[in-house]
XYZ file of C-alpha atoms in Angstrom:
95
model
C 14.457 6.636 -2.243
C 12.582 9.558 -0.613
C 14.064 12.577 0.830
C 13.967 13.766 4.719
C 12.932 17.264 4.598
C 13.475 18.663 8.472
C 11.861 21.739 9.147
C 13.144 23.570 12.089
C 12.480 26.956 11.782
C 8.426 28.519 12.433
C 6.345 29.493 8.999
C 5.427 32.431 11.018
C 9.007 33.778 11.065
C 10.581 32.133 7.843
C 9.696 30.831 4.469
C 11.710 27.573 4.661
C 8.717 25.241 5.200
C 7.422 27.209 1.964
C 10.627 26.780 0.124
C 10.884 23.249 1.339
C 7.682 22.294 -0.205
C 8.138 23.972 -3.565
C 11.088 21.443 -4.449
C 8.737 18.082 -2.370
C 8.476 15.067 -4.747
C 5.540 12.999 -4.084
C 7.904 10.298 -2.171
C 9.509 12.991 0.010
C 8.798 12.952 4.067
C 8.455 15.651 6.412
C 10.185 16.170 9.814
C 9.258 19.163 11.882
C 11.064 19.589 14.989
C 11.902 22.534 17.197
C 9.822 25.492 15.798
C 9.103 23.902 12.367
C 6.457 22.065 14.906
C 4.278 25.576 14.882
C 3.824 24.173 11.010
C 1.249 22.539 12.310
C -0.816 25.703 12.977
C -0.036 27.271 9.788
C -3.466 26.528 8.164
C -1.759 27.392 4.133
C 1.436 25.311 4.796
C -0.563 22.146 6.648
C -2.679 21.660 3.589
C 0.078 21.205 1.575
C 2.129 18.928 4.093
C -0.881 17.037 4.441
C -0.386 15.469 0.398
C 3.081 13.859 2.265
C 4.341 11.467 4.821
C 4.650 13.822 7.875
C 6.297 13.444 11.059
C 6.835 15.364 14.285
C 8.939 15.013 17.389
C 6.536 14.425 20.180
C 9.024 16.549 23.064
C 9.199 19.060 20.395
C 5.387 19.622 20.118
C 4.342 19.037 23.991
C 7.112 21.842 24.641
C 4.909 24.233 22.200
C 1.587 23.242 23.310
C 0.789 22.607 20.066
C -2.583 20.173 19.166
C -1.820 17.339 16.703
C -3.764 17.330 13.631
C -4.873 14.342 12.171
C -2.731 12.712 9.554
C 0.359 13.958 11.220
C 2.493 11.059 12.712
C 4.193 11.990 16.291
C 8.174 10.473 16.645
C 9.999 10.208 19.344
C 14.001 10.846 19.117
C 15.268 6.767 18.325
C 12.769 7.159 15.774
C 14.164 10.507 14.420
C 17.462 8.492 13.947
C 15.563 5.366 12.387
C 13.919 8.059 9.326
C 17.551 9.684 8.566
C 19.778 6.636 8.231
C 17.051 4.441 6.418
C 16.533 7.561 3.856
C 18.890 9.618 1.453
C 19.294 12.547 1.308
C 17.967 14.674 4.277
C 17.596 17.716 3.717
C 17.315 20.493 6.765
C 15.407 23.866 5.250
C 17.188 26.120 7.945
C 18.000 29.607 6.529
């Protein structure tokens, strides 16, 4: 089954979206909420997200002001809930 990685924390501030992607299987899925959502204007880390499933809470991102890119999928909360109790483990890169 594939893992729930949730990124919280900005690339701009920590390396846990880096870290988080140097132990990604192919199957593994993405979550950025809170600041992990400024992943999406990381140019390095967004190319590599982009070779997985990759989610993002909607609130989160309208909060930030932050554009969607293309191939990112935009959740809402019930959906949040839906990815972590359908998939084991999740894993939250928060350092």
């Amino acid at each position: 089954m594939a893992r729930i990685n949730i990124i919280r924390t900005s690339p701009f501030k920590t390396k846990d979206a880096e870290h988080s992607l140097s132990y990604a299987s192919k199957d593994d899925i993405f979550v950025l909420m809170d600041d992990g959502s400024y992943s999406l204007a990381h140019a390095p880390i967004i190319k590599k997200l982009l070779q997985f499933k990759v989610y993002v809470l909607q609130e989160h991102l309208e909060v930030r002001n932050i554009a969607l890119i293309e191939g990112i999928n935009k959740i809402d909360m019930a959906d949040f809930v839906k990815l972590t109790t359908s998939h084991s483990p999740v894993v939250t890169w928060q350092w």
